[in-house]
Every structure is written in structure tokens, then in C-alpha cells.
mmCIF file of C-alpha atoms and ligand atoms in Angstrom:
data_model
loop_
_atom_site.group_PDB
_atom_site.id
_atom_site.type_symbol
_atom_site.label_atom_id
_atom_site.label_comp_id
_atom_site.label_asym_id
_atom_site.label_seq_id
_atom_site.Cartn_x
_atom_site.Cartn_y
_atom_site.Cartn_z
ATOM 1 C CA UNK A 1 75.644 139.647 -8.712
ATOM 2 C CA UNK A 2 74.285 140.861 -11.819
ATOM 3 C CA UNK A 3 77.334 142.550 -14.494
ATOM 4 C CA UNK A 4 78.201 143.631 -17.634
ATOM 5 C CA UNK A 5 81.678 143.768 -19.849
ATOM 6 C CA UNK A 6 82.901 143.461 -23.401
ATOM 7 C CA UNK A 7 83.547 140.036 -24.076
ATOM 8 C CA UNK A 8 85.426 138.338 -27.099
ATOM 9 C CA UNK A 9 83.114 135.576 -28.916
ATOM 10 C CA UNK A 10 85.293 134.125 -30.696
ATOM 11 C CA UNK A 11 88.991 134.032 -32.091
ATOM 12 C CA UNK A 12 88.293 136.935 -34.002
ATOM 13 C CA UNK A 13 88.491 139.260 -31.590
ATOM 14 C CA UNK A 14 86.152 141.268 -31.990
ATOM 15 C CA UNK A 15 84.630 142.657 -28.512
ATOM 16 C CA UNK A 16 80.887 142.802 -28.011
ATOM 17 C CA UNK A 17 78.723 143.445 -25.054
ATOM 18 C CA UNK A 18 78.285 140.793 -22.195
ATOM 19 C CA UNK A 19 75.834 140.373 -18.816
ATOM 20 C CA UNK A 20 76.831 137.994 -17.010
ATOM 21 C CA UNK A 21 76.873 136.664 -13.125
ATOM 22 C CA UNK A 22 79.916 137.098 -10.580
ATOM 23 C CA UNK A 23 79.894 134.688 -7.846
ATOM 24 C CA UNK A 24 78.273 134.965 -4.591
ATOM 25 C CA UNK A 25 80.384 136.511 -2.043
ATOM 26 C CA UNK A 26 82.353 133.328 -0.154
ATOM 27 C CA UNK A 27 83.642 133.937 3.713
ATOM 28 C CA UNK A 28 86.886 135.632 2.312
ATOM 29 C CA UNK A 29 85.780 137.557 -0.639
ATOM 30 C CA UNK A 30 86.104 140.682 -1.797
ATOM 31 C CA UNK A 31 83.695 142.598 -3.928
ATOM 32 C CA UNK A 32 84.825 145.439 -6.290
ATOM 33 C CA UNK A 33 82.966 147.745 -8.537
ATOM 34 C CA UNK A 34 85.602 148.144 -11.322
ATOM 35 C CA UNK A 35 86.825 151.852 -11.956
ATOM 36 C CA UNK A 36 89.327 151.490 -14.791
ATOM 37 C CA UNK A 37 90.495 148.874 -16.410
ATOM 38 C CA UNK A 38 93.729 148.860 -18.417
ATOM 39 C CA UNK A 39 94.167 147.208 -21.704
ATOM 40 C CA UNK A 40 97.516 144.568 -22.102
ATOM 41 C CA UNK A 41 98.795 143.623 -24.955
ATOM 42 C CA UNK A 42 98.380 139.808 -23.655
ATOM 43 C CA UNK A 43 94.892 140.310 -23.802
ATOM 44 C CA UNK A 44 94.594 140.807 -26.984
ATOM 45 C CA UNK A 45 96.977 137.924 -27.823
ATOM 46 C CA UNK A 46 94.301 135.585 -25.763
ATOM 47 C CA UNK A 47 91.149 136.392 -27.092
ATOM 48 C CA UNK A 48 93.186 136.318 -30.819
ATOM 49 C CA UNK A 49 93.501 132.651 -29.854
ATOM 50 C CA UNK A 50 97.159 133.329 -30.046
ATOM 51 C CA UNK A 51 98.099 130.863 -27.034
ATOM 52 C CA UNK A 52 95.685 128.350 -27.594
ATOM 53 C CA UNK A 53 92.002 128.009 -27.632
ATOM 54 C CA UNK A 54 89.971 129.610 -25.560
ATOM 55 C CA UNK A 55 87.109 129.616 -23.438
ATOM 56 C CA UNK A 56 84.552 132.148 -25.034
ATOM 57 C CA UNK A 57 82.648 134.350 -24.282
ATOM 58 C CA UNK A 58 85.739 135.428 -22.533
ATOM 59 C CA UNK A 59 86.565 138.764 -20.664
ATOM 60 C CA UNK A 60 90.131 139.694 -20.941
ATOM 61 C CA UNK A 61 91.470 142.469 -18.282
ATOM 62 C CA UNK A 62 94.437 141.884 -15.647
ATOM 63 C CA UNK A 63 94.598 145.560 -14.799
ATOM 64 C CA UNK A 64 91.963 146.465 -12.579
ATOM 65 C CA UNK A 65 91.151 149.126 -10.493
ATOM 66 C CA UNK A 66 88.210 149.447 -8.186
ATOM 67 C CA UNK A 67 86.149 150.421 -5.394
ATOM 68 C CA UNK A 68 85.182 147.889 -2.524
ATOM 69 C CA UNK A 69 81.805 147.397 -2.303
ATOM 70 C CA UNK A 70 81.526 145.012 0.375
ATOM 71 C CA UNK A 71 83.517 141.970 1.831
ATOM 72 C CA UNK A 72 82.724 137.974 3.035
ATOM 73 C CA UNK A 73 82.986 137.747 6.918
ATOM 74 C CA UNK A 74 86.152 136.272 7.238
ATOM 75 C CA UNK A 75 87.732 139.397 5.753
ATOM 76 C CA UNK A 76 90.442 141.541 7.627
ATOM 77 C CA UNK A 77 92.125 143.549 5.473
ATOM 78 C CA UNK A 78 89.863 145.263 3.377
ATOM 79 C CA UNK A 79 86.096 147.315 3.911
ATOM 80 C CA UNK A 80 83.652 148.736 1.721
ATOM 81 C CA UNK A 81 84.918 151.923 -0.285
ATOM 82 C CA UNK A 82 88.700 151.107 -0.003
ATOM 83 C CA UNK A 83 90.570 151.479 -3.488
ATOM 84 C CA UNK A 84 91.474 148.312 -4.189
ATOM 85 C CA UNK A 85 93.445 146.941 -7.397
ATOM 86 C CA UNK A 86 93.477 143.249 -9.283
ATOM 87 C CA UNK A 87 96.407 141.901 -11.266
ATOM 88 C CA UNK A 88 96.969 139.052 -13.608
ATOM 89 C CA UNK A 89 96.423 136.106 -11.061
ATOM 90 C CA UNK A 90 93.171 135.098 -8.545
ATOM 91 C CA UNK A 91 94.064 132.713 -6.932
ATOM 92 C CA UNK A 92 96.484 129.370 -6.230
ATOM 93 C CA UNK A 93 96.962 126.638 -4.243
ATOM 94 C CA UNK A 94 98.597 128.565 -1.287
ATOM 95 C CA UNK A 95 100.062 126.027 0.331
ATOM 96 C CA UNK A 96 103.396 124.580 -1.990
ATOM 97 C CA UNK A 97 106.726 126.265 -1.217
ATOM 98 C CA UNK A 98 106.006 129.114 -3.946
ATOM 99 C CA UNK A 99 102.767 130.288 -2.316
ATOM 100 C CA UNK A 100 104.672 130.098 0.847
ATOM 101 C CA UNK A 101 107.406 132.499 -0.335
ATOM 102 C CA UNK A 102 104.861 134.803 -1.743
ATOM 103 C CA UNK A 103 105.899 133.786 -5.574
ATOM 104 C CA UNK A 104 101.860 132.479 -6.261
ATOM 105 C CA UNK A 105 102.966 133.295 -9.837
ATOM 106 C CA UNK A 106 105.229 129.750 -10.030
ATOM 107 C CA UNK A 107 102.916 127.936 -8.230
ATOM 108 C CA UNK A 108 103.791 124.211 -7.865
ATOM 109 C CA UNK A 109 99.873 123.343 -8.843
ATOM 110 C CA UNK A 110 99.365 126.548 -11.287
ATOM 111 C CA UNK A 111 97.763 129.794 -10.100
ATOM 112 C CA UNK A 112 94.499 130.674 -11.374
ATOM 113 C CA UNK A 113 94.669 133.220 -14.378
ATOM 114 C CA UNK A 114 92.351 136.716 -14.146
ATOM 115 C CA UNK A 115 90.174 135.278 -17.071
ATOM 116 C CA UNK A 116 90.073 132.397 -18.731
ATOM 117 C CA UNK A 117 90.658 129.866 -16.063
ATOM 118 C CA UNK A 118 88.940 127.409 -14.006
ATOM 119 C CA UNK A 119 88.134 128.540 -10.996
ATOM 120 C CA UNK A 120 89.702 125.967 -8.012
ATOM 121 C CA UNK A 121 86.410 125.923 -6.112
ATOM 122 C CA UNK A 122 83.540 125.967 -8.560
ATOM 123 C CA UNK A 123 84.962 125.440 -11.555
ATOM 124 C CA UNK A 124 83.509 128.505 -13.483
ATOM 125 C CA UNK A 125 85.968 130.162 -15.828
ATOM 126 C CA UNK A 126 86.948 133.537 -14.596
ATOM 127 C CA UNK A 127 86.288 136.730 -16.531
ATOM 128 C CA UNK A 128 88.607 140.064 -16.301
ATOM 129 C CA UNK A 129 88.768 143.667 -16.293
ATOM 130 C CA UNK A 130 86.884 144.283 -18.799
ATOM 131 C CA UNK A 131 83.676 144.460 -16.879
ATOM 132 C CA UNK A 132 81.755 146.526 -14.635
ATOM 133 C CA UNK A 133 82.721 144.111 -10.996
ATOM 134 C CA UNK A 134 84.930 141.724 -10.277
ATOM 135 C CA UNK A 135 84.777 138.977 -6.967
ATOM 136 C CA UNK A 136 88.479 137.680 -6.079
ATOM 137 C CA UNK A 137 89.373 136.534 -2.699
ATOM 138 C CA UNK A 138 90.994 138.769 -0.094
ATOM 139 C CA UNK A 139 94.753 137.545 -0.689
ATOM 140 C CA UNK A 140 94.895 138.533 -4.357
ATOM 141 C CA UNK A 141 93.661 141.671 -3.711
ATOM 142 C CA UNK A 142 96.002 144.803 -3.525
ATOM 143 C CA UNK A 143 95.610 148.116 -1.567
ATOM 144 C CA UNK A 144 96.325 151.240 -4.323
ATOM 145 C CA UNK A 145 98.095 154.197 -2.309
ATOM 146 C CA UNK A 146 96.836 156.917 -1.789
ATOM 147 C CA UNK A 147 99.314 159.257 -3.492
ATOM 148 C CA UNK A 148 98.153 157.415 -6.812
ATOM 149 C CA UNK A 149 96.089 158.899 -9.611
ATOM 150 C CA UNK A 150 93.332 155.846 -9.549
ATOM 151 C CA UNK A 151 93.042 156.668 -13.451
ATOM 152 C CA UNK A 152 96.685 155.914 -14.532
ATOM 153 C CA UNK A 153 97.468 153.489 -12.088
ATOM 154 C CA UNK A 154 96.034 150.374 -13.628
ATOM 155 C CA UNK A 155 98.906 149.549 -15.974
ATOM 156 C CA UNK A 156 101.172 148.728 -12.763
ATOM 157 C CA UNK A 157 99.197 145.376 -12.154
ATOM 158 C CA UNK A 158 100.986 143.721 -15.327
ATOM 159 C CA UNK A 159 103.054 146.398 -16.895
ATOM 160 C CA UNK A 160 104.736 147.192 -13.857
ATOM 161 C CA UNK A 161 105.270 144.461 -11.953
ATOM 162 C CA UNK A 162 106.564 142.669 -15.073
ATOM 163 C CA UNK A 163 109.372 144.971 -14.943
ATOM 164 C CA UNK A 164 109.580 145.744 -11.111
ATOM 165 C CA UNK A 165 110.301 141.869 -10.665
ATOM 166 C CA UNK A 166 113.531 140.753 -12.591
ATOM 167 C CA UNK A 167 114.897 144.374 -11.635
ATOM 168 C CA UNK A 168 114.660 143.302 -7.923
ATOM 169 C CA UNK A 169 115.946 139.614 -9.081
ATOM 170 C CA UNK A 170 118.855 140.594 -10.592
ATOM 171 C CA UNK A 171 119.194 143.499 -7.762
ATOM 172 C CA UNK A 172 119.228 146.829 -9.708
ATOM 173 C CA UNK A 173 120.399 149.805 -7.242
ATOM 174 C CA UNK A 174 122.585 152.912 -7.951
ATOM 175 C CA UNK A 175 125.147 152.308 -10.710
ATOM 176 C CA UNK A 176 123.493 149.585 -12.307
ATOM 177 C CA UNK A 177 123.670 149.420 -16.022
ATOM 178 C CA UNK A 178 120.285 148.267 -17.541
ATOM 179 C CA UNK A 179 118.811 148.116 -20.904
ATOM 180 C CA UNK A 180 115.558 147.879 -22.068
ATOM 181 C CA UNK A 181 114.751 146.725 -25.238
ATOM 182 C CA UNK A 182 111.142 148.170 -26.783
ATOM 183 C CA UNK A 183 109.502 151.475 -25.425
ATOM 184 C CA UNK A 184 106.000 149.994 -25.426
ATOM 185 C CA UNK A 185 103.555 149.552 -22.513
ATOM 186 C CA UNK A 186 106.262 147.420 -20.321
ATOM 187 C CA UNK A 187 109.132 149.107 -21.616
ATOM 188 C CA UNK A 188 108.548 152.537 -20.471
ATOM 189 C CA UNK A 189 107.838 151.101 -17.153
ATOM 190 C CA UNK A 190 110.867 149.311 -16.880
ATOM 191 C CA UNK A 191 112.638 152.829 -17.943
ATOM 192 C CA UNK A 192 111.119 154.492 -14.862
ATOM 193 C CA UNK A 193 111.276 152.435 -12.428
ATOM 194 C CA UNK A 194 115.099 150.987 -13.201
ATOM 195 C CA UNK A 195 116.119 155.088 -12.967
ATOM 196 C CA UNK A 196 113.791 155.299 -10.407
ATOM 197 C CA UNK A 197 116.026 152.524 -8.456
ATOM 198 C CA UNK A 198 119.096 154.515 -9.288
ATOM 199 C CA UNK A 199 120.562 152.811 -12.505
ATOM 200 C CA UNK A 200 121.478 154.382 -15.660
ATOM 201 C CA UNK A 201 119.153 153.061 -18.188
ATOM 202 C CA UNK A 202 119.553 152.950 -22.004
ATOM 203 C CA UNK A 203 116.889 151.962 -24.478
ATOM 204 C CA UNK A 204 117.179 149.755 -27.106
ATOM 205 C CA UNK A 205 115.627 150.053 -30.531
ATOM 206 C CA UNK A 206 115.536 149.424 -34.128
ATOM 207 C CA UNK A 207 115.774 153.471 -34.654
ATOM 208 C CA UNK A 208 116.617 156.503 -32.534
ATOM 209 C CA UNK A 209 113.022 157.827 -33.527
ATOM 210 C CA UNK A 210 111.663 158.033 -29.951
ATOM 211 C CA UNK A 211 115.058 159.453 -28.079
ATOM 212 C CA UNK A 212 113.112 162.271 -27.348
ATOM 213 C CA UNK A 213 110.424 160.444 -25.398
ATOM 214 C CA UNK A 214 113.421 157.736 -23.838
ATOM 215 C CA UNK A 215 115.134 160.554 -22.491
ATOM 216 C CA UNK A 216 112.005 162.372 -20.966
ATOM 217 C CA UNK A 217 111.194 159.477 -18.669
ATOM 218 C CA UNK A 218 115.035 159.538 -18.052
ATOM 219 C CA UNK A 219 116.666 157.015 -19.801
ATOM 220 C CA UNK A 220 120.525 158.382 -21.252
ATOM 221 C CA UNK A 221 118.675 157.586 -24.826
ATOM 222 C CA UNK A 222 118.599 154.985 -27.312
ATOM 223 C CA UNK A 223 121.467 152.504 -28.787
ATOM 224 C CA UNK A 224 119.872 151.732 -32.542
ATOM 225 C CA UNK A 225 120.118 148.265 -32.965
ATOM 226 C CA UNK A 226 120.664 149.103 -36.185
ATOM 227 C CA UNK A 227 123.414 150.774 -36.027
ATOM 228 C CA UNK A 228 126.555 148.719 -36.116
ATOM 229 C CA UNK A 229 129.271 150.594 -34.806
ATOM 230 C CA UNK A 230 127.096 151.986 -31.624
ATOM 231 C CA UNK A 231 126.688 148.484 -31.315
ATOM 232 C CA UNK A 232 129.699 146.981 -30.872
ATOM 233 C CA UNK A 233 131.118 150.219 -28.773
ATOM 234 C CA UNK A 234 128.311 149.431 -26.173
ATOM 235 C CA UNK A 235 129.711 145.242 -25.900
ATOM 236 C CA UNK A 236 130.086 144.687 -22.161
ATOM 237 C CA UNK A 237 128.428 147.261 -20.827
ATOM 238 C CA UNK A 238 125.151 146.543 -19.350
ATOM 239 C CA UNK A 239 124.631 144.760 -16.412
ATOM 240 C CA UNK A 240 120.829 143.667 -17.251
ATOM 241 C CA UNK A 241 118.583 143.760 -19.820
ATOM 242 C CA UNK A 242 115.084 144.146 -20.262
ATOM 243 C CA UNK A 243 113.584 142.543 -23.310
ATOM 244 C CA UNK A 244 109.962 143.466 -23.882
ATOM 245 C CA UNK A 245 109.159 142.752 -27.574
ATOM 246 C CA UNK A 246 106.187 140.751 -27.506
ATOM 247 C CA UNK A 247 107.017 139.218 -30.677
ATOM 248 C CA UNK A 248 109.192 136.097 -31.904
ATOM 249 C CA UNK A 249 112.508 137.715 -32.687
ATOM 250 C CA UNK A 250 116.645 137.075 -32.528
ATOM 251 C CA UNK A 251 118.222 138.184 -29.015
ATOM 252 C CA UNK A 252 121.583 137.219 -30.628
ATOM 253 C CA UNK A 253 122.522 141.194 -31.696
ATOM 254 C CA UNK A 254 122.105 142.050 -28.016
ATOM 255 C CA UNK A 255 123.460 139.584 -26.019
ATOM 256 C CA UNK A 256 127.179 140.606 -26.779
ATOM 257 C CA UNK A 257 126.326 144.065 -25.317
ATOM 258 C CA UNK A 258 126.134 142.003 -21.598
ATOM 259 C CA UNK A 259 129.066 142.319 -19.327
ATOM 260 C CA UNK A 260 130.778 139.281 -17.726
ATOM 261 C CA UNK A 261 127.686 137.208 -15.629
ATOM 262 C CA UNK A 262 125.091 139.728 -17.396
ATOM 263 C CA UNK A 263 121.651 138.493 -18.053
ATOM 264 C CA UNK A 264 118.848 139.343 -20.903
ATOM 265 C CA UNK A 265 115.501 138.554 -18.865
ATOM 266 C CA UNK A 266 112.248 137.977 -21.934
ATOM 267 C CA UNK A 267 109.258 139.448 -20.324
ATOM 268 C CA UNK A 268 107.328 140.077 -23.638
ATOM 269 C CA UNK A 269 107.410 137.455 -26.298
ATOM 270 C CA UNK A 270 105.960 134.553 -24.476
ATOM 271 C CA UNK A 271 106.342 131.451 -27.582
ATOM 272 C CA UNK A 272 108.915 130.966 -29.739
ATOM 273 C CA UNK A 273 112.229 132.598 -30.400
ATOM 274 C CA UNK A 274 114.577 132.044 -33.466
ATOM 275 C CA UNK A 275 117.562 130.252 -33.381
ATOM 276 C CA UNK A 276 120.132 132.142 -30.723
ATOM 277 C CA UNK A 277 123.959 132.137 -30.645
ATOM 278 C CA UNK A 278 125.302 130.616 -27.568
ATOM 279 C CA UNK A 279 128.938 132.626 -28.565
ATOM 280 C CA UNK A 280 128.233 135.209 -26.049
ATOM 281 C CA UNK A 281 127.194 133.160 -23.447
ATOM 282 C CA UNK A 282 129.897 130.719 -23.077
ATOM 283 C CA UNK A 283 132.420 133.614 -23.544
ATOM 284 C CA UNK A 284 131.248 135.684 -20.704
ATOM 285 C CA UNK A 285 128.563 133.778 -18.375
ATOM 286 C CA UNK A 286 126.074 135.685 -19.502
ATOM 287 C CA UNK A 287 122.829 134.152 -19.100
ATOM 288 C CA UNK A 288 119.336 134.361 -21.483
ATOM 289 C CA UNK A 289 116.484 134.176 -18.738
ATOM 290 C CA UNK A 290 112.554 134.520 -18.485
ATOM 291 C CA UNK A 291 110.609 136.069 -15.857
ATOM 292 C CA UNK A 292 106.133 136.124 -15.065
ATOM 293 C CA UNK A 293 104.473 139.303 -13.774
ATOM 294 C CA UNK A 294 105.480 138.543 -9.961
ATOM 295 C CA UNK A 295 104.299 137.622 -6.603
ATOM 296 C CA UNK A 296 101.139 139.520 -4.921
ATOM 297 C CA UNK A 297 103.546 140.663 -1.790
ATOM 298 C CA UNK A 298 105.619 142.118 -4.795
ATOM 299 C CA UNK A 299 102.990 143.503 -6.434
ATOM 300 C CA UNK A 300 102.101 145.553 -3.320
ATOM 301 C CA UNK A 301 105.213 146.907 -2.925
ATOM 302 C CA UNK A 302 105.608 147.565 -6.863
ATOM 303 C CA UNK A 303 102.436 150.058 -5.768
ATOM 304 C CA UNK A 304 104.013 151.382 -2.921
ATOM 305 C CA UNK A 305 107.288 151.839 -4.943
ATOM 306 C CA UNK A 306 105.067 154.406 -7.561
ATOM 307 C CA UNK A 307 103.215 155.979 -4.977
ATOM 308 C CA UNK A 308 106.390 156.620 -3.284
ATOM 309 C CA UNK A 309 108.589 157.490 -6.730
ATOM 310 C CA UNK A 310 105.095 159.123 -8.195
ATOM 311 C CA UNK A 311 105.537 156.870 -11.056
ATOM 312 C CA UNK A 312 102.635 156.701 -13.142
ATOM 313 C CA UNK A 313 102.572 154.391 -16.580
ATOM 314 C CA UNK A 314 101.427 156.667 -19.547
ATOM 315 C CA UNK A 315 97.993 156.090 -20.134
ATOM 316 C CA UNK A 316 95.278 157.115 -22.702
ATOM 317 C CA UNK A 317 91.745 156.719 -21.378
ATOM 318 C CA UNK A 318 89.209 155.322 -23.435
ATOM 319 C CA UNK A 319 85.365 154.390 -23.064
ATOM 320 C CA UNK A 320 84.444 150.613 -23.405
ATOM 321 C CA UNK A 321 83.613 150.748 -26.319
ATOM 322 C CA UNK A 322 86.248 151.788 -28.386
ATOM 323 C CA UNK A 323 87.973 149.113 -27.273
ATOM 324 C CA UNK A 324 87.805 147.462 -30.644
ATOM 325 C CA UNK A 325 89.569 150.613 -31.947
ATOM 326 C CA UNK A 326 92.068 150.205 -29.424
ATOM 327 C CA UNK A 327 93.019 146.314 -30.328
ATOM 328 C CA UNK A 328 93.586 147.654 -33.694
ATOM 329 C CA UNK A 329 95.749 150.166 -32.823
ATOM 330 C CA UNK A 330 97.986 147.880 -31.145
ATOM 331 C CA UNK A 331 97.870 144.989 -33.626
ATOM 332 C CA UNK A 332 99.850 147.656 -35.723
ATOM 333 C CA UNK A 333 102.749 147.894 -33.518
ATOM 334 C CA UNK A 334 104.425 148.920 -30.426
ATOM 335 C CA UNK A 335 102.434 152.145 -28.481
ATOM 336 C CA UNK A 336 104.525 154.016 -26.224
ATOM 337 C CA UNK A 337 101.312 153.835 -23.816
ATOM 338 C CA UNK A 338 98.598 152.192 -22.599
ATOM 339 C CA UNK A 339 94.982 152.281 -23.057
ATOM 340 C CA UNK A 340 93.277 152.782 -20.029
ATOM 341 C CA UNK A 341 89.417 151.787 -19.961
ATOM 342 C CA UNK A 342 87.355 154.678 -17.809
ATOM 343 C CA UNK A 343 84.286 151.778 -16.760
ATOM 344 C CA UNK A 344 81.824 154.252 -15.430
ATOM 345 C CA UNK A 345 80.803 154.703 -19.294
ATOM 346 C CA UNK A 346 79.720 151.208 -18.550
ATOM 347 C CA UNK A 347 76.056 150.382 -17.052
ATOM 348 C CA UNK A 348 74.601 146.786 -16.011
ATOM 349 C CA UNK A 349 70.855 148.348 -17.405
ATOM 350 C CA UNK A 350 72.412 148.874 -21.021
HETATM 351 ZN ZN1 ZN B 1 99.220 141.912 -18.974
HETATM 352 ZN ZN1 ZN B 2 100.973 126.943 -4.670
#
């Protein structure tokens, strides 16, 4: 099948035009004209070159939302014109005990990236979001509900089940005390869904300039990290927290704010980390942990969970081609949003 995206040509990022060929439908295929595609801030780190060299021309995009356009034979679950979505894996070995507890992401043999990656069975590297269709095989395909606005639902694929994962790890319900550190595209996910779940939610941040917008997706507001004495009044009092800055930085000012068996889960920063304090940890059990995206049966039920909660990410639609605008935007800093590519500005005759 004939298709265009933006591709990155090299390491500097910049995003250019692309036709290209998606596979030939096998038995359990699905097909998807791509709607909108949302833009991560790991996608930008990849075609940067940031984790490692790269396979270019190379189409990022793990946040895909499309239109069936037709199915392999051997496929139950979905039929032409369902509204499908695609997250940040495409396959794996389905057969070790992760696939078999629906947790593809920690596959014992290494699931297959959106873009970027080998593909298991013919070896071509895969190619994202950022293009006009998109072949993936039936189990790493998701249903989108109904009750949710195709246009700002993209974002969940990464953004949200990022968050929606190590809150259902470390069992947020009513009365949990959770923080989330950055108000970003994953942060102010985490936000809604944690209050969403019942807990009372607190962001964290260098200033208290975007209270306001914390408390309006209903977080209690923000604990400055700068501010000393706020600090050490909030010690022992969260049960979880949420840190999304995708940047190397020092968890050691927020670990003390932990209770007893408390646990700071990285979700953003995925390299190195300066030098931590293991003080607070040895005092109180708390724990420093990591967590990736999640599995695909959680990433259905992440979609359910918004369609149910109408929880929508913020999003900013864009055409295709400002996407190189966008990057920029985002290499400045944290955005309390995420860019959401609208595709059908995109045509295979262009
Ligand atoms: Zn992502
Ligand atoms: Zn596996």
C-alpha cells in the first residue's frame, strides 16, 4: 500500500516529506487510514538521536488514531470503518510469561517498537504516526470508545497509559495521596486520571506559576519545590509519586516528602539521573522505581477508563506540516499540552 508521512533524515531533526510502502495485509492484519496522530515528546528525543542512532528515514508517532479500512482473514475483532487506535508497541513474541499476562511491554524477547524497529517477520523497520496508514496486527490494535472525541484522544496511547499504569501498580483508589511532578503532556494526565480514581493529587513544581491550570484539572495545587518550608511541611505525606520530567535531574528534594513504604515511579527521563540520596529510603522503605507505557489489555481499559471519566488529554491540533514548529516548541520546555496532528491535511498524491 502506497503512503505518505513526515519523516526525520537525519539526527537533525528536521521533518520532511516521505512516500513510502506499508506491508501487504498478512492473515491477521489490520489496516488503518490514520486520522490524528499525536506528537510525544519521545519522538522527538528519537529522531534527535538522543537514545542512540537511528534508522533514517524514520517516522516517529506512537499515538495513533484511525479508521479501519479493511482486515487479513484471520481477523475477529475488528471490520472496516471501526475507530481503531495504535500505541507505542506492534508487536512481541507473545508467547513468554509477560505476553501471557498481557504485560507485552516487558517482553522476555523485546516487543517491537511503533517505529524504528525491526519488524519480527520481515525484518523491515517500522514507521509511526506520522503518516497517512499504518498496518499492525490485530492484537496491538485498540478499540477507541465511542464517548471519545477521536481528535483529542490520541495522547492516551503514551501519555495516558504511562500514567494509568503505575497508578493501578501501586493501587491508587479514594484517599490516596499522589504527587505528580511536571504538568507537561504526561503530567496533566496523571493529574486527571489519579483524581479521576479518587485520590487527592498535588503537583509538584519548580514555581506555583501554573496553580491555576493544576487546580482546574483538579489537583489541590502545587508544592514549589522551591520553596523550602512548604517542603519540609509536606515530608511524609504522599503515598505515590509521579515523576514526569523528561530530563536528567535530582529526585533527592522529593523523596523525603514519601510516607513510610512510599514510592517515586520515573516515567519521563528515560537515561541518566544524578547522584541520589539513599537517606530517605533506608529511613522509611520508600522505594525509587521505573515504569514503560503498559500492557495492550491495559491500554484498552486506560480508553475505557476516559470514555467512562470523559477524560480527554489537552490537545492543540496542528497540520503536518508544522510539525517542525511544533518540535521547536517543545525543545524549549515543558507544554502543558499536546500537539495533536489532524492527518487529513495529508495526501498520498502530494
Ligand atoms: Zn510517547
Ligand atoms: Zn513475549
Amino acid at each position: 500500500m502506497k503512503t505518505v508521512g513526515y519523516a526525520a533524515y537525519s539526527s537533525d531533526a528536521i521533518m520532511a516529506p516521505y512516500h513510502f510502502e506499508r506491508r501487504a495485509l498478512r492473515a491477521n492484519d489490520v489496516a488503518i487510514e490514520i486520522l490524528y496522530s499525536g506528537v510525544c515528546h519521545s519522538d522527538l528525543h528519537t529522531v534527535n538521536g538522543d537514545w542512540g542512532p537511528q534508522p533514517y528515514p524514520l517516522v516517529p508517532g506512537h499515538e495513533i488514531i484511525g479508521r479501519v479500512l479493511e482486515v487479513g482473514p484471520e481477523v475477529t475483532h475488528y471490520k472496516a470503518g471501526d475507530h481503531v487506535g495504535v500505541g507505542c508497541m506492534v508487536d512481541s513474541c507473545q508467547e513468554c510469561d509477560q505476553c501471557h499476562h498481557h504485560e507485552e511491554q516487558y517482553c522476555r524477547h523485546g516487543m517491537t517498537p511503533t517505529y524504528g524497529a525491526p519488524d519480527r517477520i520481515d525484518g523491515e523497520i517500522t514507521q509511526g504516526g506520522y503518516s497517512k496508514h499504518i498496518v499492525v496486527r490485530e492484537e496491538f490494535v485498540l478499540r477507541i470508545p465511542g464517548a471519545l472525541d477521536l481528535s483529542r484522544a490520541a495522547p492516551i496511547l503514551c501519555a495516558g497509559i504511562t500514567t494509568f499504569s503505575p497508578l493501578r501498580t501501586w493501587n491508587i483508589g479514594k484517599g490516596s495521596r499522589v504527587g505528580v511532578i511536571g504538568l507537561g503532556g504526561l503530567g496533566h494526565m496523571a493529574v486527571k486520571l489519579a483524581v479521576a480514581m479518587g485520590a487527592e493529587v498535588t503537583v509538584l513544581s519548580r514555581s506555583k506559576k501554573k496553580e491555576e491550570e493544576a487546580k482546574s484539572i483538579g489537583a489541590l495545587g502545587i508544592l514549589a519545590s522551591t520553596d523550602e518550608d512548604a517542603m519540609a511541611a509536606a515530608a511524609a505525606s504522599m503515598d505515590l509519586i509521579i515523576d514526569t520530567v523528561p530530563v536528567e535531574h535530582d529526585v533527592t528534594p522529593y523523596t523525603p516528602l514519601l510516607d513510610i513504604d512510599g514510592t517515586l515511579v520515573i516515567v519521563g527521563q528515560v537515561g541518566p539521573m544524578k547522584e541520589f540520596m539513599s537517606v530517605p529510603m533506608i529511613m522509611g522503605r520508600r522505594r525509587v522505581a521505573g515504569s514503560l507505557i503498559g500492557g495492550i489489555k491495559e491500554t484498552q481499559e486506560v480508553l475505557d477508563f476516559c470514555a467512562e471519566h470523559d477524560i480527554h488529554p489537552i490537545c492543540e491540533i496542528i497540520r503536518p506540516d508544522q510539525i517542525n514548529d511544533a518540535f521547536e516548541v517543545m525543545n524549549k520546555g515543558d507544554i502543558a499540552h499536546r500537539y495533536v496532528m489532524d492527518m487529513s491535511a495529508l495526501s498520498v498524491e502530494d
